[in-house]
Amino acid sequence: MSNRKLGLAVAQMGPVHLTDSRSAVVLRLVAMLQEAKARGAEMVVFPELALTTFFPRYWMDESEAQARFFEAQMPNPEVQPLFDEARKLGVGFYLGYAELAEDGRPYNTCILVNRNGEIAGRYRKIHLPGHADLKSDVPFQHLEKKYFDVGNLGFRVFESEAVKYGMCLCNDRRWPETYRVLALQSAEVVMLGYNTPSLNIHWNEPVHLRTSTHLISLQANAYQNGVWVAAAGKCGSEDGHHMIGSSVIVAPTGEIVARTLTEEDEVICVSADLSLGEHFRQHVFNFAKHRRPEHYRLIVDRVGAGEPLP
Ligand code: ING
């Protein structure tokens, strides 16, 4: 096994409030990119919807949401300083944002930008949680099904500097299918951003479970697919609405090798040994040798749970 090392960083963000401008947010991202570079990073993961507050918590017309919180071009003048700094430092990054596509369709999107400041990959969120109707008697909404279309690009793997990256977003991390489809395309690192409310508006869930289910999802899938997982949260209290932190970098062993301690802007960085994943993919999770898709048909053929097979 060659010992391939990747300087991998996660840049967690503290709150972005309704009154925070894109330019002020980008200054924060640039500062974290510089810190990550100084600590050896070659790839930096920023959160989901990193440029704005988590606006799906608010009810408004789609047209208002798109005018206030979506990007019709990427890069654009407000975000350009981040692309310029990445190119200057020779660092790649993952960035989550609300995308107005050329055809006008709205997506919850992330991009992979390479060390030359070029967009080398794009993913549009497939597992959209929440609802599209206005819920009453809840402290906030979760309107991702109202403001975003289901992603139309599938789960793809993008190569940058000889490393194979998979990308997903937030709720995608809770679904094993996400990682398996990426690992079947030989992903070595799965990057994702998230905005996870601490409070469950659907039932009275103990708040500690928000963090434990977040971590279980990342650790189990890192191990079961032999991939590194880098997860960047936007967290803390955005205009009084709290979201969990616990941004982490997880090894293919399933172990958390770096974790944030605060609910503010915070960089964590590791020298990821990519050959570690190769060991697991050669042996325990050697897909070609051990998987039996002929017995997995239900996973593709059925959407919801149904009757036992005859
Ligand atoms: N947020 C949450 C997430 O998947 C959620 C929504 C939390 C769904 C907990 C189910 C359970 O982390 C986003 N933005 O997907």
mmCIF file of C-alpha atoms and ligand atoms in Angstrom:
data_model
loop_
_atom_site.group_PDB
_atom_site.id
_atom_site.type_symbol
_atom_site.label_atom_id
_atom_site.label_comp_id
_atom_site.label_asym_id
_atom_site.label_seq_id
_atom_site.Cartn_x
_atom_site.Cartn_y
_atom_site.Cartn_z
ATOM 1 C CA MET A 1 0.000 0.000 0.000
ATOM 2 C CA SER A 2 1.343 3.362 -0.932
ATOM 3 C CA ASN A 3 1.203 5.796 1.966
ATOM 4 C CA ARG A 4 -0.882 8.540 0.356
ATOM 5 C CA LYS A 5 -1.464 11.425 2.755
ATOM 6 C CA LEU A 6 -4.058 14.200 2.262
ATOM 7 C CA GLY A 7 -4.179 17.392 4.350
ATOM 8 C CA LEU A 8 -7.923 17.361 5.049
ATOM 9 C CA ALA A 9 -9.683 20.131 6.996
ATOM 10 C CA VAL A 10 -13.207 20.910 8.132
ATOM 11 C CA ALA A 11 -14.143 24.563 8.661
ATOM 12 C CA GLN A 12 -17.132 24.657 10.985
ATOM 13 C CA MET A 13 -19.145 27.866 11.035
ATOM 14 C CA GLY A 14 -20.827 29.505 13.969
ATOM 15 C CA PRO A 15 -24.200 31.188 13.401
ATOM 16 C CA VAL A 16 -25.067 33.236 10.322
ATOM 17 C CA HIS A 17 -27.858 35.656 11.261
ATOM 18 C CA LEU A 18 -30.477 37.166 8.981
ATOM 19 C CA THR A 19 -28.652 40.485 9.168
ATOM 20 C CA ASP A 20 -25.253 39.037 8.214
ATOM 21 C CA SER A 21 -24.169 40.011 4.683
ATOM 22 C CA ARG A 22 -22.651 37.520 2.219
ATOM 23 C CA SER A 23 -19.476 39.645 2.192
ATOM 24 C CA ALA A 24 -19.109 39.416 5.971
ATOM 25 C CA VAL A 25 -19.636 35.666 5.816
ATOM 26 C CA VAL A 26 -17.067 35.279 3.025
ATOM 27 C CA LEU A 27 -14.491 37.105 5.137
ATOM 28 C CA ARG A 28 -15.020 34.427 7.811
ATOM 29 C CA LEU A 29 -14.597 31.652 5.236
ATOM 30 C CA VAL A 30 -11.402 33.233 3.867
ATOM 31 C CA ALA A 31 -9.949 33.486 7.391
ATOM 32 C CA MET A 32 -10.655 29.800 8.025
ATOM 33 C CA LEU A 33 -9.197 28.827 4.640
ATOM 34 C CA GLN A 34 -5.994 30.659 5.604
ATOM 35 C CA GLU A 35 -5.876 28.937 9.006
ATOM 36 C CA ALA A 36 -6.474 25.530 7.418
ATOM 37 C CA LYS A 37 -3.679 26.125 4.900
ATOM 38 C CA ALA A 38 -1.319 27.133 7.711
ATOM 39 C CA ARG A 39 -2.131 23.827 9.396
ATOM 40 C CA GLY A 40 -1.349 21.752 6.297
ATOM 41 C CA ALA A 41 -4.743 21.524 4.608
ATOM 42 C CA GLU A 42 -5.011 20.756 0.894
ATOM 43 C CA MET A 43 -8.836 20.393 0.913
ATOM 44 C CA VAL A 44 -11.231 22.336 3.206
ATOM 45 C CA VAL A 45 -14.882 21.440 3.789
ATOM 46 C CA PHE A 46 -17.336 24.257 4.556
ATOM 47 C CA PRO A 47 -20.949 23.688 5.704
ATOM 48 C CA GLU A 48 -24.259 23.339 3.887
ATOM 49 C CA LEU A 49 -25.901 26.695 2.962
ATOM 50 C CA ALA A 50 -22.692 28.327 4.190
ATOM 51 C CA LEU A 51 -23.412 31.804 2.794
ATOM 52 C CA THR A 52 -26.688 32.486 4.578
ATOM 53 C CA THR A 53 -28.707 31.669 7.634
ATOM 54 C CA PHE A 54 -30.656 28.391 7.512
ATOM 55 C CA PHE A 55 -33.625 30.110 5.856
ATOM 56 C CA PRO A 56 -35.793 26.956 5.439
ATOM 57 C CA ARG A 57 -36.744 27.574 9.090
ATOM 58 C CA TYR A 58 -38.853 30.545 7.867
ATOM 59 C CA TRP A 59 -42.106 30.625 5.821
ATOM 60 C CA MET A 60 -41.995 32.964 2.818
ATOM 61 C CA ASP A 61 -42.867 32.908 -0.894
ATOM 62 C CA GLU A 62 -40.423 30.913 -3.028
ATOM 63 C CA SER A 63 -39.750 34.089 -4.991
ATOM 64 C CA GLU A 64 -38.761 35.964 -1.832
ATOM 65 C CA ALA A 65 -36.521 33.112 -0.681
ATOM 66 C CA GLN A 66 -34.824 32.965 -4.063
ATOM 67 C CA ALA A 67 -34.261 36.710 -4.128
ATOM 68 C CA ARG A 68 -32.814 36.828 -0.608
ATOM 69 C CA PHE A 69 -30.912 33.570 -0.144
ATOM 70 C CA PHE A 70 -30.066 31.948 -3.509
ATOM 71 C CA GLU A 71 -27.046 32.397 -5.803
ATOM 72 C CA ALA A 72 -27.839 32.757 -9.510
ATOM 73 C CA GLN A 73 -24.136 32.663 -10.424
ATOM 74 C CA MET A 74 -21.225 30.803 -8.818
ATOM 75 C CA PRO A 75 -18.752 32.310 -8.290
ATOM 76 C CA ASN A 76 -20.221 35.809 -8.023
ATOM 77 C CA PRO A 77 -18.744 39.090 -6.773
ATOM 78 C CA GLU A 78 -19.483 38.401 -3.100
ATOM 79 C CA VAL A 79 -17.974 34.900 -3.169
ATOM 80 C CA GLN A 80 -15.088 35.640 -5.575
ATOM 81 C CA PRO A 81 -12.646 36.525 -2.726
ATOM 82 C CA LEU A 82 -12.915 32.927 -1.476
ATOM 83 C CA PHE A 83 -12.101 31.519 -4.922
ATOM 84 C CA ASP A 84 -9.220 33.969 -5.294
ATOM 85 C CA GLU A 85 -7.750 33.069 -1.890
ATOM 86 C CA ALA A 86 -8.063 29.346 -2.626
ATOM 87 C CA ARG A 87 -6.168 29.800 -5.882
ATOM 88 C CA LYS A 88 -3.525 31.951 -4.182
ATOM 89 C CA LEU A 89 -3.024 29.384 -1.404
ATOM 90 C CA GLY A 90 -3.343 26.374 -3.706
ATOM 91 C CA VAL A 91 -6.093 24.853 -1.555
ATOM 92 C CA GLY A 92 -9.303 23.162 -2.714
ATOM 93 C CA PHE A 93 -12.638 23.510 -0.945
ATOM 94 C CA TYR A 94 -16.221 22.182 -0.695
ATOM 95 C CA LEU A 95 -18.902 24.856 -0.349
ATOM 96 C CA GLY A 96 -22.608 24.450 0.275
ATOM 97 C CA TYR A 97 -25.066 27.103 -0.955
ATOM 98 C CA ALA A 98 -28.594 27.630 -2.323
ATOM 99 C CA GLU A 99 -28.357 27.398 -6.130
ATOM 100 C CA LEU A 100 -30.639 28.915 -8.756
ATOM 101 C CA ALA A 101 -29.731 26.744 -11.740
ATOM 102 C CA GLU A 102 -29.534 28.153 -15.278
ATOM 103 C CA ASP A 103 -33.025 26.767 -15.958
ATOM 104 C CA GLY A 104 -34.291 28.601 -12.874
ATOM 105 C CA ARG A 105 -34.750 25.494 -10.738
ATOM 106 C CA PRO A 106 -33.788 25.820 -7.044
ATOM 107 C CA TYR A 107 -31.400 23.350 -5.410
ATOM 108 C CA ASN A 108 -29.589 22.841 -2.121
ATOM 109 C CA THR A 109 -26.149 22.509 -3.714
ATOM 110 C CA CYS A 110 -22.479 21.987 -2.956
ATOM 111 C CA ILE A 111 -19.460 22.380 -5.199
ATOM 112 C CA LEU A 112 -15.923 21.048 -5.210
ATOM 113 C CA VAL A 113 -13.466 23.809 -6.135
ATOM 114 C CA ASN A 114 -9.943 22.639 -6.998
ATOM 115 C CA ARG A 115 -6.659 24.272 -5.968
ATOM 116 C CA ASN A 116 -6.755 26.426 -9.122
ATOM 117 C CA GLY A 117 -10.046 27.960 -8.025
ATOM 118 C CA GLU A 118 -12.069 26.076 -10.666
ATOM 119 C CA ILE A 119 -15.368 24.293 -10.010
ATOM 120 C CA ALA A 120 -14.498 20.595 -10.468
ATOM 121 C CA GLY A 121 -17.721 19.039 -9.187
ATOM 122 C CA ARG A 122 -21.300 19.827 -8.226
ATOM 123 C CA TYR A 123 -23.923 17.945 -6.210
ATOM 124 C CA ARG A 124 -27.575 18.821 -5.579
ATOM 125 C CA LYS A 125 -29.170 17.471 -2.412
ATOM 126 C CA ILE A 126 -31.272 14.367 -2.986
ATOM 127 C CA HIS A 127 -32.654 13.520 0.467
ATOM 128 C CA LEU A 128 -34.685 16.649 1.300
ATOM 129 C CA PRO A 129 -36.021 16.435 4.881
ATOM 130 C CA GLY A 130 -38.837 18.413 6.413
ATOM 131 C CA HIS A 131 -42.070 19.541 4.748
ATOM 132 C CA ALA A 132 -43.581 21.941 2.192
ATOM 133 C CA ASP A 133 -46.695 23.030 4.144
ATOM 134 C CA LEU A 134 -46.838 25.681 6.855
ATOM 135 C CA LYS A 135 -46.773 23.861 10.190
ATOM 136 C CA SER A 136 -48.610 25.467 13.127
ATOM 137 C CA ASP A 137 -47.615 25.178 16.800
ATOM 138 C CA VAL A 138 -43.900 24.754 16.041
ATOM 139 C CA PRO A 139 -41.099 27.198 16.979
ATOM 140 C CA PHE A 140 -39.664 27.042 13.450
ATOM 141 C CA GLN A 141 -40.339 25.392 10.074
ATOM 142 C CA HIS A 142 -38.159 22.989 8.089
ATOM 143 C CA LEU A 143 -39.186 23.881 4.523
ATOM 144 C CA GLU A 144 -36.521 22.193 2.392
ATOM 145 C CA LYS A 145 -39.267 20.381 0.435
ATOM 146 C CA LYS A 146 -40.799 23.776 -0.350
ATOM 147 C CA TYR A 147 -37.701 25.735 -1.346
ATOM 148 C CA PHE A 148 -35.626 23.061 -3.127
ATOM 149 C CA ASP A 149 -36.138 20.560 -5.948
ATOM 150 C CA VAL A 150 -34.772 17.050 -5.473
ATOM 151 C CA GLY A 151 -31.219 16.984 -6.825
ATOM 152 C CA ASN A 152 -30.938 15.878 -10.469
ATOM 153 C CA LEU A 153 -27.209 15.116 -10.678
ATOM 154 C CA GLY A 154 -27.127 11.857 -8.717
ATOM 155 C CA PHE A 155 -24.283 10.899 -6.379
ATOM 156 C CA ARG A 156 -21.025 11.374 -8.290
ATOM 157 C CA VAL A 157 -17.304 11.042 -7.511
ATOM 158 C CA PHE A 158 -14.907 13.781 -8.619
ATOM 159 C CA GLU A 159 -11.132 13.469 -8.877
ATOM 160 C CA SER A 160 -8.922 16.369 -7.821
ATOM 161 C CA GLU A 161 -5.145 16.104 -7.396
ATOM 162 C CA ALA A 162 -5.435 12.283 -7.739
ATOM 163 C CA VAL A 163 -7.891 11.994 -4.828
ATOM 164 C CA LYS A 164 -11.427 10.672 -5.437
ATOM 165 C CA TYR A 165 -14.035 12.778 -3.599
ATOM 166 C CA GLY A 166 -17.702 12.012 -3.051
ATOM 167 C CA MET A 167 -20.043 14.782 -1.926
ATOM 168 C CA CYS A 168 -23.395 14.896 -0.202
ATOM 169 C CA LEU A 169 -25.406 17.242 2.018
ATOM 170 C CA CYS A 170 -26.766 17.021 5.533
ATOM 171 C CA ASN A 171 -29.727 14.632 5.589
ATOM 172 C CA ASP A 172 -28.023 12.526 2.883
ATOM 173 C CA ARG A 173 -25.556 11.452 5.612
ATOM 174 C CA ARG A 174 -28.306 9.534 7.413
ATOM 175 C CA TRP A 175 -28.977 7.245 4.429
ATOM 176 C CA PRO A 176 -26.541 4.345 3.829
ATOM 177 C CA GLU A 177 -27.411 4.377 0.126
ATOM 178 C CA THR A 178 -25.583 7.710 -0.183
ATOM 179 C CA TYR A 179 -22.204 6.318 0.829
ATOM 180 C CA ARG A 180 -22.594 2.960 -0.919
ATOM 181 C CA VAL A 181 -23.315 4.574 -4.299
ATOM 182 C CA LEU A 182 -20.250 6.797 -3.810
ATOM 183 C CA ALA A 183 -18.054 3.919 -2.578
ATOM 184 C CA LEU A 184 -19.135 1.797 -5.581
ATOM 185 C CA GLN A 185 -17.580 4.603 -7.640
ATOM 186 C CA SER A 186 -14.347 4.229 -5.629
ATOM 187 C CA ALA A 187 -14.730 7.388 -3.504
ATOM 188 C CA GLU A 188 -11.909 7.707 -0.958
ATOM 189 C CA VAL A 189 -13.190 10.798 0.900
ATOM 190 C CA VAL A 190 -16.847 11.779 1.407
ATOM 191 C CA MET A 191 -17.313 15.484 2.130
ATOM 192 C CA LEU A 192 -20.528 16.948 3.507
ATOM 193 C CA GLY A 193 -21.902 20.041 5.155
ATOM 194 C CA TYR A 194 -24.888 20.151 7.503
ATOM 195 C CA ASN A 195 -27.278 22.470 9.359
ATOM 196 C CA THR A 196 -28.996 20.358 12.023
ATOM 197 C CA PRO A 197 -31.542 21.956 14.366
ATOM 198 C CA SER A 198 -31.132 20.803 17.967
ATOM 199 C CA LEU A 199 -34.892 20.697 18.447
ATOM 200 C CA ASN A 200 -37.062 18.101 16.723
ATOM 201 C CA ILE A 201 -40.342 19.719 15.580
ATOM 202 C CA HIS A 202 -41.982 16.361 14.858
ATOM 203 C CA TRP A 203 -41.824 14.672 18.247
ATOM 204 C CA ASN A 204 -40.330 15.280 21.696
ATOM 205 C CA GLU A 205 -36.867 13.869 21.029
ATOM 206 C CA PRO A 206 -34.170 14.140 23.737
ATOM 207 C CA VAL A 207 -31.733 16.743 22.448
ATOM 208 C CA HIS A 208 -28.632 14.566 22.983
ATOM 209 C CA LEU A 209 -29.883 12.204 20.272
ATOM 210 C CA ARG A 210 -29.354 14.885 17.622
ATOM 211 C CA THR A 211 -25.601 14.603 18.158
ATOM 212 C CA SER A 212 -25.444 10.849 18.705
ATOM 213 C CA THR A 213 -27.438 9.996 15.561
ATOM 214 C CA HIS A 214 -25.307 12.475 13.593
ATOM 215 C CA LEU A 215 -22.088 10.771 14.728
ATOM 216 C CA ILE A 216 -23.380 7.195 14.387
ATOM 217 C CA SER A 217 -24.409 7.927 10.796
ATOM 218 C CA LEU A 218 -20.944 9.230 9.901
ATOM 219 C CA GLN A 219 -18.890 6.637 11.782
ATOM 220 C CA ALA A 220 -20.839 3.575 10.662
ATOM 221 C CA ASN A 221 -20.836 4.590 7.007
ATOM 222 C CA ALA A 222 -17.164 5.580 7.010
ATOM 223 C CA TYR A 223 -16.286 2.102 8.293
ATOM 224 C CA GLN A 224 -18.782 0.145 6.156
ATOM 225 C CA ASN A 225 -17.504 1.805 2.985
ATOM 226 C CA GLY A 226 -13.802 2.185 3.810
ATOM 227 C CA VAL A 227 -13.894 5.964 3.305
ATOM 228 C CA TRP A 228 -12.785 9.079 5.156
ATOM 229 C CA VAL A 229 -15.740 11.311 6.057
ATOM 230 C CA ALA A 230 -15.333 15.058 6.628
ATOM 231 C CA ALA A 231 -18.468 16.731 8.016
ATOM 232 C CA ALA A 232 -18.746 20.507 8.507
ATOM 233 C CA GLY A 233 -21.584 21.979 10.518
ATOM 234 C CA LYS A 234 -23.007 25.469 10.641
ATOM 235 C CA CYS A 235 -24.042 25.665 14.276
ATOM 236 C CA GLY A 236 -24.884 27.668 17.347
ATOM 237 C CA SER A 237 -27.875 29.929 17.709
ATOM 238 C CA GLU A 238 -28.976 31.678 14.490
ATOM 239 C CA ASP A 239 -31.399 34.418 15.561
ATOM 240 C CA GLY A 240 -32.336 32.255 18.525
ATOM 241 C CA HIS A 241 -32.590 28.950 16.666
ATOM 242 C CA HIS A 242 -29.940 26.488 17.850
ATOM 243 C CA MET A 243 -28.146 23.971 15.624
ATOM 244 C CA ILE A 244 -25.697 21.263 16.676
ATOM 245 C CA GLY A 245 -21.938 21.475 16.199
ATOM 246 C CA SER A 246 -19.779 18.351 16.546
ATOM 247 C CA SER A 247 -18.118 18.775 13.163
ATOM 248 C CA VAL A 248 -15.819 15.789 12.686
ATOM 249 C CA ILE A 249 -13.301 14.012 10.524
ATOM 250 C CA VAL A 250 -13.874 10.233 10.625
ATOM 251 C CA ALA A 251 -11.333 7.625 9.468
ATOM 252 C CA PRO A 252 -12.221 4.459 7.498
ATOM 253 C CA THR A 253 -11.905 2.641 10.825
ATOM 254 C CA GLY A 254 -15.024 4.525 11.926
ATOM 255 C CA GLU A 255 -12.995 6.423 14.524
ATOM 256 C CA ILE A 256 -13.408 10.149 15.054
ATOM 257 C CA VAL A 257 -9.902 11.540 14.536
ATOM 258 C CA ALA A 258 -10.792 15.236 14.940
ATOM 259 C CA ARG A 259 -13.805 16.995 16.412
ATOM 260 C CA THR A 260 -14.707 20.616 17.039
ATOM 261 C CA LEU A 261 -15.105 21.792 20.638
ATOM 262 C CA THR A 262 -17.053 25.015 20.081
ATOM 263 C CA GLU A 263 -20.195 26.225 18.331
ATOM 264 C CA GLU A 264 -18.257 28.965 16.543
ATOM 265 C CA ASP A 265 -16.036 29.243 13.479
ATOM 266 C CA GLU A 266 -13.487 26.499 14.145
ATOM 267 C CA VAL A 267 -11.014 24.632 11.942
ATOM 268 C CA ILE A 268 -10.008 21.019 12.470
ATOM 269 C CA CYS A 269 -7.345 19.422 10.264
ATOM 270 C CA VAL A 270 -5.758 15.991 9.903
ATOM 271 C CA SER A 271 -3.152 14.326 7.694
ATOM 272 C CA ALA A 272 -5.480 11.655 6.297
ATOM 273 C CA ASP A 273 -3.741 8.414 5.334
ATOM 274 C CA LEU A 274 -5.741 7.409 2.257
ATOM 275 C CA SER A 275 -4.097 3.954 2.231
ATOM 276 C CA LEU A 276 -6.080 3.173 5.410
ATOM 277 C CA GLY A 277 -9.235 3.024 3.286
ATOM 278 C CA GLU A 278 -7.507 0.765 0.782
ATOM 279 C CA HIS A 279 -6.879 -1.843 3.512
ATOM 280 C CA PHE A 280 -10.576 -2.051 4.342
ATOM 281 C CA ARG A 281 -11.618 -2.062 0.691
ATOM 282 C CA GLN A 282 -9.147 -4.850 -0.090
ATOM 283 C CA HIS A 283 -10.348 -7.079 2.721
ATOM 284 C CA VAL A 284 -13.362 -6.575 4.999
ATOM 285 C CA PHE A 285 -15.321 -4.501 2.478
ATOM 286 C CA ASN A 286 -13.991 -5.905 -0.763
ATOM 287 C CA PHE A 287 -17.217 -5.237 -2.659
ATOM 288 C CA ALA A 288 -16.326 -7.345 -5.713
ATOM 289 C CA LYS A 289 -15.464 -10.353 -3.577
ATOM 290 C CA HIS A 290 -18.226 -10.254 -0.977
ATOM 291 C CA ARG A 291 -21.313 -8.327 -2.124
ATOM 292 C CA ARG A 292 -24.327 -10.236 -3.478
ATOM 293 C CA PRO A 293 -26.556 -7.662 -5.243
ATOM 294 C CA GLU A 294 -28.908 -10.392 -6.472
ATOM 295 C CA HIS A 295 -30.164 -10.513 -2.880
ATOM 296 C CA TYR A 296 -30.433 -6.754 -2.451
ATOM 297 C CA ARG A 297 -33.124 -6.065 -5.089
ATOM 298 C CA LEU A 298 -35.621 -4.641 -2.607
ATOM 299 C CA ILE A 299 -33.271 -1.748 -1.867
ATOM 300 C CA VAL A 300 -33.741 -0.456 -5.423
ATOM 301 C CA ASP A 301 -37.182 -1.816 -6.304
ATOM 302 C CA ARG A 302 -39.080 -0.616 -3.231
ATOM 303 C CA VAL A 303 -39.434 2.983 -1.964
ATOM 304 C CA GLY A 304 -41.319 2.417 1.296
ATOM 305 C CA ALA A 305 -41.504 -0.622 3.570
ATOM 306 C CA GLY A 306 -44.009 -3.261 2.362
ATOM 307 C CA GLU A 307 -44.953 -6.897 2.809
ATOM 308 C CA PRO A 308 -42.349 -9.587 3.488
ATOM 309 C CA LEU A 309 -41.186 -11.389 0.360
ATOM 310 C CA PRO A 310 -43.077 -14.633 -0.329
HETATM 311 N N1 ING B 1 -31.079 18.987 8.601
HETATM 312 C C1 ING B 1 -31.328 17.895 9.445
HETATM 313 C C2 ING B 1 -30.404 16.721 9.220
HETATM 314 O O1 ING B 1 -30.669 15.757 8.509
HETATM 315 C C3 ING B 1 -32.946 16.271 10.304
HETATM 316 C C4 ING B 1 -32.765 17.494 9.452
HETATM 317 C C5 ING B 1 -32.377 16.167 11.581
HETATM 318 C C6 ING B 1 -33.667 15.232 9.798
HETATM 319 C C7 ING B 1 -32.566 15.010 12.333
HETATM 320 C C8 ING B 1 -33.861 14.053 10.543
HETATM 321 C C9 ING B 1 -33.304 13.953 11.813
HETATM 322 O O2 ING B 1 -29.372 16.768 9.890
HETATM 323 C C10 ING B 1 -30.909 19.074 7.248
HETATM 324 N N2 ING B 1 -30.668 20.305 6.766
HETATM 325 O O3 ING B 1 -31.003 18.104 6.497
#
